[in-house]
Amino acid sequence: MRPFRYHRPAGVAEAVAVLAAEPQAAYLAGGTNLVDLMKLGVQRPDLLVDVTRLPLDAVEELPGGGLRIGATVRNSDLAAHPVVRRDYPVLARALLAAASGQLRNLATTGGNLLQRTRCVYFQDTGKACNKREPGSGCAARHGQNRDLAVLDWSDLCVATHPSDLAVALAALDAVVEVHEPDGPRDVPLAALHRSPGEHPERETTLARGALITAVRLPHLPAARRSAYLKVRDRASFAFAVGSVAAVLDLDGDVVRDVRLAYGAVAHRPWRAYRAEEELRGRPFSPQLAARAADAELAEARPLRHNGFKLPLTRAITVRALTELAEGTPAP
Amino acid sequence: MTTGAVGQAYPRLEGREKVTGAARYAVEYPVDGVTYGWAVPAAVVRGRITRVDAAPALALPGVLSVVHHGNAPRLAPGPEPDLWLLQEPAVHYRGQLIAVVVATSLEAAREGARLVRIDYDAGPHSTVLTADHPGLYRPDQVNPSYPTDTAEGDFDAGYAAAPVRMDATYRTPAYHNNPMEPHATTAQWRDGRLLVHDSNQGAAPVQATLAELFELPRESVRVITKHVGGGFGGKGYAKAAVVLAALAARQVDRPVRLALTRQQVFGPVGYRTPTIQRVRLAADTDGRLTAICHDAISQTSTLREFAEQTAVYTRSMYAAPHRRTTHRLVRLDVPTPFWMRAPGECPGAYALESAMDELATVVGIDPVELRIRNDPAVDPELGRPFTSRNLVACLRDGARRFGWAERDPTPRARRDGRWLVGTGVAGASYPARSRAAAATATARRDGGFLVRIDATDIGTGARTALWQVAADALGVPPERVEVQIGDSDLPPAGVAGGSMGTASWSWAVIRACEALRAKLRDTPGGGPSDGEVTAEVSTADEVRDQPALPRYAYGAHFAEVRVDADTGEVRVNRLLGVFAAGRVVNPTTARSQLIGGMTMGLSMALHEEGVLDERYGDWVNHDLATYHITGCADVERIEAHWLDERDGELNPAGVKGIGEIGIVGTAAAITNAVHHATGVRIRDLPVRLDKLIGLSGLA
Ligand SMILES: Cc1cc2nc3c(=O)[nH]c(=O)nc-3n(C[C@H](O)[C@H](O)[C@H](O)COP(=O)(O)OP(=O)(O)OC[C@H]3O[C@@H](n4cnc5c(N)ncnc54)[C@H](O)[C@@H]3O)c2cc1C
Ligand code: SF4
């Protein structure tokens, strides 16, 4: 492991200033992703700026409805928060479907959103990876890519974003509050992560040194009827091979509003706008849900080993929406 | 056996020490002036190291040395080319450990390992096992010393003439033993003698290997193996960690601690070979087998021949007049495969027990009944009666407990909401062998007893079992007995492997205790009046003179699975195993071994798979986040039962060994249940959702 310094900033502004001045510094939150990657030599910061003592660990109810979640709120605490459980079940379920109890006790909201891909080549410094080492090639493009993207990938990178939380937040139209060297700014969650394009090493739209300070959930009464469905290769403690976050608002049997986001299909949490469009204003049926998923996936380009993600995503879209429509979301 | 400690459910003697963290493992012993070693893996598959530039590593504060083939102490070329480490520039597989960085801190050693610059001349490589690989050959024998091929009757004619035939090919991937504790060693040289605290399955064989490699008399090497965090076969003999630590310690003339990384456990220390197995069965219309053929293909390395005995299981399992088994091997540019829980039997049983299920479907006979019908009266190849064979009893008892009688054999007939539900069965067997061992028993002046034997407890409860056996053999309550194990200074005994540990060690312990009692009877006053009395025995002659008889443990596995009709996800509702494994010394630790084996079989069926990238020549999912091992949430209901079996032809304790039989039939029981649930037969493991997705037509 590269020798590094450790700094505990006194406040948000100082933290951001330190990051701006130190090109090889990184924020340290729960460390459950960063420290692993440092051990593997994938990330090699020379300074860790520990954000966990900053006053960013509160969950507040906002005056007009909605919730502000501090960036250092631990995943376990957020999942257990009574308002989250009542008003945004999709969020609680997504959190609880992730990682393990021990990891969730450490993992933070901000760290979760900025965790790196689980592409196995990214994690092995002995293999080509444009994201880790721009210009070195993408070993996954023609390698073992069962777990990787079917949508919006580029020839330079076919990785997926691994977070479950981010998928739920994408469906909820969450807004990320960040503090950049130029000052604070709001970034819609759906605009936080980038497509890989020509620069897979750039994963977010944030400025260098940006600190996530909070995530804001809008007032969304429909979210009380929401679900997160995750499919994985074993019953617990595994990243998604497919996931869907869904909010469904019915007027009789007509879809008044719907929010749908997919995990494990792209370089960013995938808000399924086309599917939503297909669903909105029509009487709900499982067939309609299937058509909506097909519309969303029409432009998918599966890789050698992951064609199954299309029927899988379709199946879980239908199930999640149907169960919401019937009022029986499975735990 | 008088007082009856054997058969009681004692908790592990060292359980408290372990759960409180007080038990010390190989790299946890405090040692003055200790340094840390970090192994460097080769970055090419096949080739030669042309240059090692240690300077950047040596420039790092704390780094003491970079040990590699250009400067390492010399080793004698032994029978294990895998262990001839840091001796030559040749690279035989990607990940081969080719240097060690030694530093005063673990962090500096690790960073130093990253900084070493190594150049190679790399050549083309072949790392993928295929059924038509041009390098396929017939080894002279298969592990440990079975004939490569066998034939009775005339398989081809028998097969051709039969009214019912079944021909299928099954594939298993590379599986990687992943004990919680990786291979790890603390090595120290003192006055030309080598002391290692090492994580292994047998101190004496490690001692012998080290003595040979370093050209020392055995007495100059001491191996201490008090607690081991699991092995599953992968620590059966000396492995890279102990050799590298000893080399490095000699180089820097200071004690060295070295543990392999999780990634390094995937390869350099062995793994279960992938297999390609073709099984052909022929039967009459009553399901009586007339011909059986099992052709197995597996891989080995260019360093050494490791010929897994995949088809040997089929030689004694079911009766048929015409039979043939063959083994073929390919030398690939891969690490040498090694033992993993029930090597041979486990993948072999997956194929044969799946084939039996397929045959049952073809002839329309219940798969339990099919197995009972083909239970041989004598060993099909040796022609001799089994010392005990209770497969049928296991099947019957298991069927009763499981509720098999209510089963509708029609595939895909049961549904529970979105889940398709099915049940499956498989047989299992595992050889019951013993090895020679020595032990001493001592009567102490205070009325206590000390039993010493170089047995190894790799977490199984072996220490506790021997303590119970000794107490009964001495005729005293166990509280008066102390057992010492896990040290090559103790009387020599074989490895914890091949399900032979308790059988072999208890044999020596019982004989030592008997000898002590005889000695005490001859002592005036019947006790150690003016000191200790010790009896020392070896079972070498007794074990050698044991008649060669077919001795096996048996088991019947039952599984109920559910398969999500939309997503193809598979969950195991229930696993039930019934075993006939001789006398059970300790029900607590026995159950733990059996359900542990069954869980590992579930893992083999549904989760584990070494995913090879042909271009890089290694497994890309070499960590526990991406190489999935069954977790607690995957095991919903699991039961292990055993029959009360007495077999006088085994060993004095009457045990058959239970470390491996639990895994043998599990994978087939599960995949057979998956077929029953879905009507789909998956013949390449693991069964994953992408192989089953879309059964409902929804996906
Ligand atoms: C074995 C394993 C299994 C897992 N399974 C899952 C799973 O199934 N689903 C899932 O969603 N996740 C899973 N995870 C990932 C886990 O959720 C993340 O590691 C965790 O959420 C990261 O949060 P952290 O606080 O520990 O971040 P850290 O590791 O501390 O940081 C992660 C990154 O975010 C940056 N960062 C942290 N906080 C901020 C901030 N406030 N502002 C700006 N940058 C910041 C850091 O610099 C770093 O680059 C798993 C992890 C492991 C190890
Ligand atoms: S997919 Fe992306 S992360 Fe994976 S190897 Fe290619 S560039 Fe690297």
Short mmCIF file of C-alpha atoms in Angstrom, two decimals, chain B residues 75 98 153 242 324 337 384 447 557 561 595 601 634:
data_model
loop_
_atom_site.label_atom_id
_atom_site.label_comp_id
_atom_site.label_asym_id
_atom_site.label_seq_id
_atom_site.Cartn_x
_atom_site.Cartn_y
_atom_site.Cartn_z
CA LEU B 75 16.80 -25.62 -2.52
CA ILE B 98 8.39 -15.64 -8.20
CA GLY B 153 -17.00 -57.74 -19.30
CA VAL B 242 5.90 -22.11 4.20
CA ARG B 324 -15.35 -49.48 -18.03
CA PRO B 337 -4.55 -28.82 -9.27
CA ARG B 384 -15.17 -59.28 -2.55
CA GLY B 447 -3.55 -39.22 38.36
CA HIS B 557 -28.69 -37.11 -0.19
CA VAL B 561 -35.32 -26.87 -4.54
CA ILE B 595 -23.68 -30.32 7.15
CA GLY B 601 -21.85 -29.33 -2.12
CA ASP B 634 -28.73 -19.92 0.99
#
